[in-house]
Amino acid sequence: MSKGASLARVGLVYAVALAAATAWLVLGPDTGRLWLDALLADLVATVVVFGFSRYFGNSSCYDAYWSVLPPYLAAYWWLASDTPGVDDARSALLLIVVAVWAIRLTGNWIHDWPGMHHEDWRYPMLRDGAGRWGVAVDFSGIHLVPTLIVFGALVPAWAVLDRPGGSLNWLDAVALVVGLGAPVLQFVADAQMRAVIRERQPGQAMHRGLWAWSRHPNYFGEVSFWFALSFFAIAGSPGDAWWLLIGPVVMLLMFEFASIPMMDQRSLERRPSYQQIIDTTPRLILLPPGTFRSRQRGARVATGAS
């Protein structure tokens, strides 16, 4: 199947999923809470995508859902909210940040996904490792859990769009810079990776540009985006910072303890020289080349290690 035909199929999947979510929001029971209505609609759409994933035998049908649903839900909250005191300027800035992020990430997926013959390498590994529980793991681990993590990280957007908040302040400026800088950083990191892939030799590890500052600069950009949404919400309601940060922190933990270890292990298996990069390059946060190694050396000296 050609890439164009594959993208058309996935486009149909999302059209049906969004139609189901919209039908739930319009015709389903009204809980009186926009965040809960959105969560239920999100789950309905996730089940639809899962059904298509099983039908096509490819769970990568879900991949772009990560970046397609947030702007849909943010637009719903913005249009449906009638809460007095919502700051329109902050709402507009947040919607711009979400739109830029979603366009970049979805466009990146469209550019890189080869088509229906390709499935993310992690999905068969998870299903096969579960044995007879493979279908359950497919639904829960590959579809449901990511949906819940993304929704939790998107809750600060709901807080901005459907709750009263104070006027714009310096933290909104920080949120805007971080929120727009994150997809730019990801765009540059992805472009640098593609350039190396076109010319590198088998087994050669990537350690140029932003990838010399971090082993996963694209992940750093992704996490930064979700924290930017929390910064917008905290700017409007500083007293709620304790729960507005839960979503992005969970997102950070997912990358730290699931995505990064899996990617590092795969790189080690395919590129033995990657161990040197692990030893000298931070796993997520960006630091100038040489800084991480110096810190390790300092830690060994401090503990008396040779």
PDB file of C-alpha atoms in Angstrom:
ATOM      1  CA  MET A   1       0.000   0.000   0.000  1.00  0.00           C
ATOM      2  CA  SER A   2       1.337   3.438  -0.921  1.00  0.00           C
ATOM      3  CA  LYS A   3       2.060   6.083   1.680  1.00  0.00           C
ATOM      4  CA  GLY A   4      -0.728   8.255   0.288  1.00  0.00           C
ATOM      5  CA  ALA A   5      -3.276   5.471   0.630  1.00  0.00           C
ATOM      6  CA  SER A   6      -2.009   4.701   4.132  1.00  0.00           C
ATOM      7  CA  LEU A   7      -2.389   8.322   5.209  1.00  0.00           C
ATOM      8  CA  ALA A   8      -5.883   8.367   3.738  1.00  0.00           C
ATOM      9  CA  ARG A   9      -6.788   5.364   5.872  1.00  0.00           C
ATOM     10  CA  VAL A  10      -5.465   6.960   9.034  1.00  0.00           C
ATOM     11  CA  GLY A  11      -7.222  10.193   8.115  1.00  0.00           C
ATOM     12  CA  LEU A  12     -10.459   8.228   7.875  1.00  0.00           C
ATOM     13  CA  VAL A  13      -9.752   6.659  11.271  1.00  0.00           C
ATOM     14  CA  TYR A  14      -9.398  10.063  12.891  1.00  0.00           C
ATOM     15  CA  ALA A  15     -12.405  11.485  11.076  1.00  0.00           C
ATOM     16  CA  VAL A  16     -14.562   8.679  12.470  1.00  0.00           C
ATOM     17  CA  ALA A  17     -12.973   8.977  15.930  1.00  0.00           C
ATOM     18  CA  LEU A  18     -13.529  12.742  16.091  1.00  0.00           C
ATOM     19  CA  ALA A  19     -17.071  12.327  14.810  1.00  0.00           C
ATOM     20  CA  ALA A  20     -17.730   9.827  17.605  1.00  0.00           C
ATOM     21  CA  ALA A  21     -16.201  12.193  20.170  1.00  0.00           C
ATOM     22  CA  THR A  22     -18.294  15.081  18.862  1.00  0.00           C
ATOM     23  CA  ALA A  23     -21.443  12.969  18.907  1.00  0.00           C
ATOM     24  CA  TRP A  24     -20.754  12.153  22.552  1.00  0.00           C
ATOM     25  CA  LEU A  25     -20.255  15.819  23.417  1.00  0.00           C
ATOM     26  CA  VAL A  26     -23.434  16.868  21.609  1.00  0.00           C
ATOM     27  CA  LEU A  27     -25.759  13.939  22.289  1.00  0.00           C
ATOM     28  CA  GLY A  28     -24.251  12.235  25.328  1.00  0.00           C
ATOM     29  CA  PRO A  29     -25.057  12.954  28.974  1.00  0.00           C
ATOM     30  CA  ASP A  30     -23.952  16.333  30.274  1.00  0.00           C
ATOM     31  CA  THR A  31     -21.866  15.920  33.417  1.00  0.00           C
ATOM     32  CA  GLY A  32     -21.828  19.661  34.089  1.00  0.00           C
ATOM     33  CA  ARG A  33     -18.019  19.648  33.980  1.00  0.00           C
ATOM     34  CA  LEU A  34     -16.302  20.418  30.692  1.00  0.00           C
ATOM     35  CA  TRP A  35     -13.130  18.595  31.661  1.00  0.00           C
ATOM     36  CA  LEU A  36     -15.078  15.394  32.406  1.00  0.00           C
ATOM     37  CA  ASP A  37     -17.164  15.661  29.245  1.00  0.00           C
ATOM     38  CA  ALA A  38     -13.936  16.025  27.279  1.00  0.00           C
ATOM     39  CA  LEU A  39     -12.327  13.049  29.016  1.00  0.00           C
ATOM     40  CA  LEU A  40     -15.295  10.801  28.200  1.00  0.00           C
ATOM     41  CA  ALA A  41     -15.275  11.961  24.576  1.00  0.00           C
ATOM     42  CA  ASP A  42     -11.526  11.333  24.447  1.00  0.00           C
ATOM     43  CA  LEU A  43     -12.047   7.775  25.695  1.00  0.00           C
ATOM     44  CA  VAL A  44     -14.774   7.179  23.119  1.00  0.00           C
ATOM     45  CA  ALA A  45     -12.441   8.324  20.348  1.00  0.00           C
ATOM     46  CA  THR A  46      -9.625   6.176  21.740  1.00  0.00           C
ATOM     47  CA  VAL A  47     -11.831   3.074  21.582  1.00  0.00           C
ATOM     48  CA  VAL A  48     -12.653   3.897  17.964  1.00  0.00           C
ATOM     49  CA  VAL A  49      -8.979   4.244  17.070  1.00  0.00           C
ATOM     50  CA  PHE A  50      -8.205   0.988  18.893  1.00  0.00           C
ATOM     51  CA  GLY A  51     -10.899  -0.787  16.881  1.00  0.00           C
ATOM     52  CA  PHE A  52      -9.339   0.404  13.629  1.00  0.00           C
ATOM     53  CA  SER A  53      -5.862  -0.527  14.895  1.00  0.00           C
ATOM     54  CA  ARG A  54      -7.032  -4.102  15.411  1.00  0.00           C
ATOM     55  CA  TYR A  55      -8.880  -4.154  12.091  1.00  0.00           C
ATOM     56  CA  PHE A  56      -5.834  -2.982  10.143  1.00  0.00           C
ATOM     57  CA  GLY A  57      -3.422  -5.014  12.284  1.00  0.00           C
ATOM     58  CA  ASN A  58      -1.289  -1.937  12.975  1.00  0.00           C
ATOM     59  CA  SER A  59      -1.315  -0.052  16.271  1.00  0.00           C
ATOM     60  CA  SER A  60       0.613   2.812  14.704  1.00  0.00           C
ATOM     61  CA  CYS A  61      -2.835   3.993  13.647  1.00  0.00           C
ATOM     62  CA  TYR A  62      -2.802   5.539  17.115  1.00  0.00           C
ATOM     63  CA  ASP A  63       0.521   7.389  16.787  1.00  0.00           C
ATOM     64  CA  ALA A  64      -0.775  10.731  15.483  1.00  0.00           C
ATOM     65  CA  TYR A  65      -3.668  10.679  17.964  1.00  0.00           C
ATOM     66  CA  TRP A  66      -1.150  12.103  20.455  1.00  0.00           C
ATOM     67  CA  SER A  67      -1.044  15.393  18.560  1.00  0.00           C
ATOM     68  CA  VAL A  68      -4.507  15.424  16.936  1.00  0.00           C
ATOM     69  CA  LEU A  69      -6.698  15.317  20.052  1.00  0.00           C
ATOM     70  CA  PRO A  70      -5.178  18.146  22.155  1.00  0.00           C
ATOM     71  CA  PRO A  71      -6.122  20.958  19.724  1.00  0.00           C
ATOM     72  CA  TYR A  72      -9.570  19.388  19.308  1.00  0.00           C
ATOM     73  CA  LEU A  73     -10.183  19.330  23.060  1.00  0.00           C
ATOM     74  CA  ALA A  74      -8.669  22.786  23.579  1.00  0.00           C
ATOM     75  CA  ALA A  75     -10.980  24.190  20.893  1.00  0.00           C
ATOM     76  CA  TYR A  76     -13.947  22.463  22.551  1.00  0.00           C
ATOM     77  CA  TRP A  77     -13.152  23.991  25.941  1.00  0.00           C
ATOM     78  CA  TRP A  78     -12.699  27.416  24.389  1.00  0.00           C
ATOM     79  CA  LEU A  79     -15.977  27.268  22.467  1.00  0.00           C
ATOM     80  CA  ALA A  80     -18.100  25.595  25.156  1.00  0.00           C
ATOM     81  CA  SER A  81     -16.966  27.554  28.208  1.00  0.00           C
ATOM     82  CA  ASP A  82     -19.245  30.270  29.555  1.00  0.00           C
ATOM     83  CA  THR A  83     -17.332  30.788  32.792  1.00  0.00           C
ATOM     84  CA  PRO A  84     -16.994  34.476  33.704  1.00  0.00           C
ATOM     85  CA  GLY A  85     -13.521  35.774  34.378  1.00  0.00           C
ATOM     86  CA  VAL A  86     -11.638  33.642  31.855  1.00  0.00           C
ATOM     87  CA  ASP A  87      -8.731  35.685  30.535  1.00  0.00           C
ATOM     88  CA  ASP A  88      -9.188  35.920  26.761  1.00  0.00           C
ATOM     89  CA  ALA A  89      -5.641  37.041  26.057  1.00  0.00           C
ATOM     90  CA  ARG A  90      -4.122  34.107  27.943  1.00  0.00           C
ATOM     91  CA  SER A  91      -6.558  31.751  26.225  1.00  0.00           C
ATOM     92  CA  ALA A  92      -5.508  33.049  22.818  1.00  0.00           C
ATOM     93  CA  LEU A  93      -1.811  32.632  23.600  1.00  0.00           C
ATOM     94  CA  LEU A  94      -2.357  29.092  24.849  1.00  0.00           C
ATOM     95  CA  LEU A  95      -4.375  28.133  21.748  1.00  0.00           C
ATOM     96  CA  ILE A  96      -1.599  29.463  19.514  1.00  0.00           C
ATOM     97  CA  VAL A  97       1.014  27.412  21.375  1.00  0.00           C
ATOM     98  CA  VAL A  98      -1.111  24.254  21.155  1.00  0.00           C
ATOM     99  CA  ALA A  99      -1.750  24.811  17.444  1.00  0.00           C
ATOM    100  CA  VAL A 100       1.952  25.330  16.619  1.00  0.00           C
ATOM    101  CA  TRP A 101       2.935  22.247  18.596  1.00  0.00           C
ATOM    102  CA  ALA A 102       0.203  20.096  17.025  1.00  0.00           C
ATOM    103  CA  ILE A 103       0.977  21.180  13.462  1.00  0.00           C
ATOM    104  CA  ARG A 104       4.690  20.502  13.907  1.00  0.00           C
ATOM    105  CA  LEU A 105       4.291  17.120  15.572  1.00  0.00           C
ATOM    106  CA  THR A 106       1.568  15.878  13.220  1.00  0.00           C
ATOM    107  CA  GLY A 107       3.540  17.120  10.226  1.00  0.00           C
ATOM    108  CA  ASN A 108       6.619  15.319  11.501  1.00  0.00           C
ATOM    109  CA  TRP A 109       4.640  12.086  11.770  1.00  0.00           C
ATOM    110  CA  ILE A 110       3.247  12.497   8.250  1.00  0.00           C
ATOM    111  CA  HIS A 111       6.755  13.107   6.918  1.00  0.00           C
ATOM    112  CA  ASP A 112       8.417  10.161   8.665  1.00  0.00           C
ATOM    113  CA  TRP A 113       5.751   7.447   8.720  1.00  0.00           C
ATOM    114  CA  PRO A 114       6.387   5.100   5.764  1.00  0.00           C
ATOM    115  CA  GLY A 115       2.851   3.723   5.626  1.00  0.00           C
ATOM    116  CA  MET A 116       0.672   0.842   6.784  1.00  0.00           C
ATOM    117  CA  HIS A 117       3.475  -1.662   6.266  1.00  0.00           C
ATOM    118  CA  HIS A 118       5.325  -0.037   9.164  1.00  0.00           C
ATOM    119  CA  GLU A 119       4.481  -0.307  12.864  1.00  0.00           C
ATOM    120  CA  ASP A 120       6.385   1.215  15.762  1.00  0.00           C
ATOM    121  CA  TRP A 121       8.894  -1.439  16.877  1.00  0.00           C
ATOM    122  CA  ARG A 122       7.790  -1.169  20.498  1.00  0.00           C
ATOM    123  CA  TYR A 123       4.228  -2.306  19.849  1.00  0.00           C
ATOM    124  CA  PRO A 124       4.898  -5.894  18.702  1.00  0.00           C
ATOM    125  CA  MET A 125       7.414  -6.231  21.530  1.00  0.00           C
ATOM    126  CA  LEU A 126       4.782  -5.243  24.102  1.00  0.00           C
ATOM    127  CA  ARG A 127       2.073  -7.465  22.590  1.00  0.00           C
ATOM    128  CA  ASP A 128       4.303 -10.482  22.107  1.00  0.00           C
ATOM    129  CA  GLY A 129       5.710 -10.151  25.600  1.00  0.00           C
ATOM    130  CA  ALA A 130       2.187 -10.262  27.037  1.00  0.00           C
ATOM    131  CA  GLY A 131       1.331 -13.644  25.514  1.00  0.00           C
ATOM    132  CA  ARG A 132      -2.399 -14.348  25.641  1.00  0.00           C
ATOM    133  CA  TRP A 133      -2.943 -10.909  27.151  1.00  0.00           C
ATOM    134  CA  GLY A 134      -1.621  -9.271  24.003  1.00  0.00           C
ATOM    135  CA  VAL A 135      -4.934  -7.646  23.037  1.00  0.00           C
ATOM    136  CA  ALA A 136      -5.409  -6.266  26.541  1.00  0.00           C
ATOM    137  CA  VAL A 137      -1.896  -4.816  26.509  1.00  0.00           C
ATOM    138  CA  ASP A 138      -2.523  -3.398  23.041  1.00  0.00           C
ATOM    139  CA  PHE A 139      -5.571  -1.534  24.322  1.00  0.00           C
ATOM    140  CA  SER A 140      -4.260  -0.506  27.727  1.00  0.00           C
ATOM    141  CA  GLY A 141      -0.554   0.062  27.156  1.00  0.00           C
ATOM    142  CA  ILE A 142      -0.519   1.350  23.581  1.00  0.00           C
ATOM    143  CA  HIS A 143      -3.852   3.198  23.419  1.00  0.00           C
ATOM    144  CA  LEU A 144      -5.495   3.892  26.788  1.00  0.00           C
ATOM    145  CA  VAL A 145      -2.536   4.805  29.003  1.00  0.00           C
ATOM    146  CA  PRO A 146      -1.060   7.324  26.522  1.00  0.00           C
ATOM    147  CA  THR A 147      -4.533   8.860  26.129  1.00  0.00           C
ATOM    148  CA  LEU A 148      -4.823   9.313  29.895  1.00  0.00           C
ATOM    149  CA  ILE A 149      -1.296  10.717  30.200  1.00  0.00           C
ATOM    150  CA  VAL A 150      -1.879  13.244  27.425  1.00  0.00           C
ATOM    151  CA  PHE A 151      -5.256  14.222  28.858  1.00  0.00           C
ATOM    152  CA  GLY A 152      -3.748  14.690  32.310  1.00  0.00           C
ATOM    153  CA  ALA A 153      -1.036  16.896  30.865  1.00  0.00           C
ATOM    154  CA  LEU A 154      -3.714  18.848  28.970  1.00  0.00           C
ATOM    155  CA  VAL A 155      -5.745  19.625  32.108  1.00  0.00           C
ATOM    156  CA  PRO A 156      -3.866  22.941  32.584  1.00  0.00           C
ATOM    157  CA  ALA A 157      -5.255  24.016  29.198  1.00  0.00           C
ATOM    158  CA  TRP A 158      -8.749  23.389  30.536  1.00  0.00           C
ATOM    159  CA  ALA A 159      -7.851  25.432  33.614  1.00  0.00           C
ATOM    160  CA  VAL A 160      -6.926  28.378  31.377  1.00  0.00           C
ATOM    161  CA  LEU A 161      -9.898  28.068  29.025  1.00  0.00           C
ATOM    162  CA  ASP A 162     -12.664  27.283  31.515  1.00  0.00           C
ATOM    163  CA  ARG A 163     -11.666  28.827  34.854  1.00  0.00           C
ATOM    164  CA  PRO A 164     -11.328  32.462  35.932  1.00  0.00           C
ATOM    165  CA  GLY A 165      -7.766  33.674  36.115  1.00  0.00           C
ATOM    166  CA  GLY A 166      -5.741  36.732  36.884  1.00  0.00           C
ATOM    167  CA  SER A 167      -4.431  39.121  34.262  1.00  0.00           C
ATOM    168  CA  LEU A 168      -1.398  38.467  32.083  1.00  0.00           C
ATOM    169  CA  ASN A 169       1.939  38.562  33.883  1.00  0.00           C
ATOM    170  CA  TRP A 170       5.594  37.612  33.509  1.00  0.00           C
ATOM    171  CA  LEU A 171       4.903  33.874  33.814  1.00  0.00           C
ATOM    172  CA  ASP A 172       2.691  34.034  30.723  1.00  0.00           C
ATOM    173  CA  ALA A 173       5.693  35.415  28.834  1.00  0.00           C
ATOM    174  CA  VAL A 174       7.803  32.497  30.078  1.00  0.00           C
ATOM    175  CA  ALA A 175       5.082  30.055  29.058  1.00  0.00           C
ATOM    176  CA  LEU A 176       4.862  31.589  25.582  1.00  0.00           C
ATOM    177  CA  VAL A 177       8.621  31.455  25.019  1.00  0.00           C
ATOM    178  CA  VAL A 178       8.895  27.875  26.276  1.00  0.00           C
ATOM    179  CA  GLY A 179       5.724  26.765  24.475  1.00  0.00           C
ATOM    180  CA  LEU A 180       6.850  28.124  21.101  1.00  0.00           C
ATOM    181  CA  GLY A 181      10.506  27.272  21.635  1.00  0.00           C
ATOM    182  CA  ALA A 182       9.719  23.612  22.330  1.00  0.00           C
ATOM    183  CA  PRO A 183       8.385  22.717  18.837  1.00  0.00           C
ATOM    184  CA  VAL A 184      11.167  24.782  17.242  1.00  0.00           C
ATOM    185  CA  LEU A 185      13.730  22.768  19.198  1.00  0.00           C
ATOM    186  CA  GLN A 186      12.015  19.536  18.138  1.00  0.00           C
ATOM    187  CA  PHE A 187      11.941  20.651  14.504  1.00  0.00           C
ATOM    188  CA  VAL A 188      15.681  21.376  14.526  1.00  0.00           C
ATOM    189  CA  ALA A 189      16.504  18.119  16.335  1.00  0.00           C
ATOM    190  CA  ASP A 190      14.448  16.059  13.871  1.00  0.00           C
ATOM    191  CA  ALA A 191      16.034  17.832  10.885  1.00  0.00           C
ATOM    192  CA  GLN A 192      19.504  17.135  12.265  1.00  0.00           C
ATOM    193  CA  MET A 193      18.666  13.471  12.791  1.00  0.00           C
ATOM    194  CA  ARG A 194      17.325  13.096   9.249  1.00  0.00           C
ATOM    195  CA  ALA A 195      20.470  14.667   7.821  1.00  0.00           C
ATOM    196  CA  VAL A 196      22.675  12.164   9.649  1.00  0.00           C
ATOM    197  CA  ILE A 197      20.467   9.190   8.764  1.00  0.00           C
ATOM    198  CA  ARG A 198      20.908   9.979   5.067  1.00  0.00           C
ATOM    199  CA  GLU A 199      24.695   9.676   5.275  1.00  0.00           C
ATOM    200  CA  ARG A 200      25.711   7.668   8.321  1.00  0.00           C
ATOM    201  CA  GLN A 201      27.326   4.259   8.193  1.00  0.00           C
ATOM    202  CA  PRO A 202      25.718   1.156   9.735  1.00  0.00           C
ATOM    203  CA  GLY A 203      26.166   1.184  13.496  1.00  0.00           C
ATOM    204  CA  GLN A 204      27.083   4.872  13.642  1.00  0.00           C
ATOM    205  CA  ALA A 205      25.457   6.713  16.560  1.00  0.00           C
ATOM    206  CA  MET A 206      24.079  10.230  16.290  1.00  0.00           C
ATOM    207  CA  HIS A 207      26.088  12.752  18.303  1.00  0.00           C
ATOM    208  CA  ARG A 208      25.900  16.059  16.448  1.00  0.00           C
ATOM    209  CA  GLY A 209      24.107  19.353  16.894  1.00  0.00           C
ATOM    210  CA  LEU A 210      21.487  19.247  19.618  1.00  0.00           C
ATOM    211  CA  TRP A 211      22.117  15.516  19.967  1.00  0.00           C
ATOM    212  CA  ALA A 212      25.543  16.325  21.417  1.00  0.00           C
ATOM    213  CA  TRP A 213      23.781  18.352  24.122  1.00  0.00           C
ATOM    214  CA  SER A 214      21.208  15.684  24.984  1.00  0.00           C
ATOM    215  CA  ARG A 215      20.628  12.065  24.018  1.00  0.00           C
ATOM    216  CA  HIS A 216      16.958  12.906  23.413  1.00  0.00           C
ATOM    217  CA  PRO A 217      16.518  16.607  22.598  1.00  0.00           C
ATOM    218  CA  ASN A 218      13.205  15.852  20.860  1.00  0.00           C
ATOM    219  CA  TYR A 219      11.859  14.419  24.115  1.00  0.00           C
ATOM    220  CA  PHE A 220      13.142  17.442  26.003  1.00  0.00           C
ATOM    221  CA  GLY A 221      11.174  19.657  23.645  1.00  0.00           C
ATOM    222  CA  GLU A 222       8.061  17.542  24.128  1.00  0.00           C
ATOM    223  CA  VAL A 223       8.240  17.701  27.915  1.00  0.00           C
ATOM    224  CA  SER A 224       8.919  21.440  27.765  1.00  0.00           C
ATOM    225  CA  PHE A 225       5.728  21.999  25.781  1.00  0.00           C
ATOM    226  CA  TRP A 226       3.574  20.320  28.421  1.00  0.00           C
ATOM    227  CA  PHE A 227       5.215  22.305  31.204  1.00  0.00           C
ATOM    228  CA  ALA A 228       4.498  25.482  29.217  1.00  0.00           C
ATOM    229  CA  LEU A 229       0.767  24.720  29.410  1.00  0.00           C
ATOM    230  CA  SER A 230       1.068  24.450  33.183  1.00  0.00           C
ATOM    231  CA  PHE A 231       2.933  27.763  33.321  1.00  0.00           C
ATOM    232  CA  PHE A 232       0.006  29.442  31.547  1.00  0.00           C
ATOM    233  CA  ALA A 233      -2.432  27.975  34.060  1.00  0.00           C
ATOM    234  CA  ILE A 234      -0.273  28.826  37.079  1.00  0.00           C
ATOM    235  CA  ALA A 235       0.095  32.394  35.817  1.00  0.00           C
ATOM    236  CA  GLY A 236      -3.665  32.757  36.118  1.00  0.00           C
ATOM    237  CA  SER A 237      -4.043  30.818  39.360  1.00  0.00           C
ATOM    238  CA  PRO A 238      -0.769  30.560  41.331  1.00  0.00           C
ATOM    239  CA  GLY A 239      -2.438  28.888  44.300  1.00  0.00           C
ATOM    240  CA  ASP A 240      -3.294  25.846  42.149  1.00  0.00           C
ATOM    241  CA  ALA A 241       0.286  25.169  41.100  1.00  0.00           C
ATOM    242  CA  TRP A 242       0.439  21.985  43.170  1.00  0.00           C
ATOM    243  CA  TRP A 243      -2.119  20.157  41.002  1.00  0.00           C
ATOM    244  CA  LEU A 244      -1.508  22.000  37.741  1.00  0.00           C
ATOM    245  CA  LEU A 245       1.991  20.487  37.634  1.00  0.00           C
ATOM    246  CA  ILE A 246       0.878  16.879  38.151  1.00  0.00           C
ATOM    247  CA  GLY A 247       0.145  16.226  34.466  1.00  0.00           C
ATOM    248  CA  PRO A 248       3.492  17.388  33.036  1.00  0.00           C
ATOM    249  CA  VAL A 249       5.374  15.681  35.873  1.00  0.00           C
ATOM    250  CA  VAL A 250       3.697  12.372  34.973  1.00  0.00           C
ATOM    251  CA  MET A 251       4.607  13.059  31.334  1.00  0.00           C
ATOM    252  CA  LEU A 252       8.217  13.625  32.391  1.00  0.00           C
ATOM    253  CA  LEU A 253       8.248  10.377  34.373  1.00  0.00           C
ATOM    254  CA  MET A 254       6.903   8.464  31.367  1.00  0.00           C
ATOM    255  CA  PHE A 255       9.794   9.681  29.234  1.00  0.00           C
ATOM    256  CA  GLU A 256      12.364   9.158  31.992  1.00  0.00           C
ATOM    257  CA  PHE A 257      11.341   5.633  32.995  1.00  0.00           C
ATOM    258  CA  ALA A 258       9.728   4.206  29.847  1.00  0.00           C
ATOM    259  CA  SER A 259      10.509   5.935  26.549  1.00  0.00           C
ATOM    260  CA  ILE A 260      14.157   6.851  27.161  1.00  0.00           C
ATOM    261  CA  PRO A 261      15.257   3.490  28.621  1.00  0.00           C
ATOM    262  CA  MET A 262      13.620   1.637  25.714  1.00  0.00           C
ATOM    263  CA  MET A 263      15.224   3.900  23.112  1.00  0.00           C
ATOM    264  CA  ASP A 264      18.643   3.757  24.795  1.00  0.00           C
ATOM    265  CA  GLN A 265      18.532  -0.033  25.001  1.00  0.00           C
ATOM    266  CA  ARG A 266      17.597  -0.302  21.331  1.00  0.00           C
ATOM    267  CA  SER A 267      20.435   2.052  20.374  1.00  0.00           C
ATOM    268  CA  LEU A 268      22.917  -0.014  22.425  1.00  0.00           C
ATOM    269  CA  GLU A 269      21.818  -3.199  20.680  1.00  0.00           C
ATOM    270  CA  ARG A 270      22.232  -1.659  17.228  1.00  0.00           C
ATOM    271  CA  ARG A 271      25.173   0.690  17.871  1.00  0.00           C
ATOM    272  CA  PRO A 272      27.777  -0.479  20.441  1.00  0.00           C
ATOM    273  CA  SER A 273      29.457   2.954  20.391  1.00  0.00           C
ATOM    274  CA  TYR A 274      26.288   4.411  21.916  1.00  0.00           C
ATOM    275  CA  GLN A 275      27.571   3.473  25.393  1.00  0.00           C
ATOM    276  CA  GLN A 276      30.126   6.270  25.128  1.00  0.00           C
ATOM    277  CA  ILE A 277      27.298   8.700  24.360  1.00  0.00           C
ATOM    278  CA  ILE A 278      25.394   7.455  27.415  1.00  0.00           C
ATOM    279  CA  ASP A 279      28.489   8.049  29.546  1.00  0.00           C
ATOM    280  CA  THR A 280      29.116  11.582  28.294  1.00  0.00           C
ATOM    281  CA  THR A 281      25.728  13.023  27.280  1.00  0.00           C
ATOM    282  CA  PRO A 282      22.718  13.816  29.530  1.00  0.00           C
ATOM    283  CA  ARG A 283      19.672  11.693  28.849  1.00  0.00           C
ATOM    284  CA  LEU A 284      17.101  14.499  28.557  1.00  0.00           C
ATOM    285  CA  ILE A 285      18.013  18.030  29.639  1.00  0.00           C
ATOM    286  CA  LEU A 286      20.279  20.003  27.274  1.00  0.00           C
ATOM    287  CA  LEU A 287      23.784  20.747  28.557  1.00  0.00           C
ATOM    288  CA  PRO A 288      26.816  21.997  26.594  1.00  0.00           C
ATOM    289  CA  PRO A 289      29.056  19.160  25.372  1.00  0.00           C
ATOM    290  CA  GLY A 290      31.626  18.283  28.025  1.00  0.00           C
ATOM    291  CA  THR A 291      29.558  19.569  30.942  1.00  0.00           C
ATOM    292  CA  PHE A 292      27.996  16.228  31.753  1.00  0.00           C
ATOM    293  CA  ARG A 293      31.325  14.435  31.663  1.00  0.00           C
ATOM    294  CA  SER A 294      32.843  17.054  33.968  1.00  0.00           C
ATOM    295  CA  ARG A 295      30.020  16.572  36.457  1.00  0.00           C
ATOM    296  CA  GLN A 296      30.555  12.822  36.453  1.00  0.00           C
ATOM    297  CA  ARG A 297      34.277  13.317  37.065  1.00  0.00           C
ATOM    298  CA  GLY A 298      33.490  15.744  39.873  1.00  0.00           C
ATOM    299  CA  ALA A 299      31.130  13.256  41.469  1.00  0.00           C
ATOM    300  CA  ARG A 300      33.809  10.534  41.385  1.00  0.00           C
ATOM    301  CA  VAL A 301      36.358  12.864  42.988  1.00  0.00           C
ATOM    302  CA  ALA A 302      33.878  13.876  45.681  1.00  0.00           C
ATOM    303  CA  THR A 303      33.213  10.252  46.592  1.00  0.00           C
ATOM    304  CA  GLY A 304      36.894   9.293  46.496  1.00  0.00           C
ATOM    305  CA  ALA A 305      36.481   7.068  43.477  1.00  0.00           C
ATOM    306  CA  SER A 306      39.414   6.688  41.128  1.00  0.00           C
TER     307      SER A 306
END
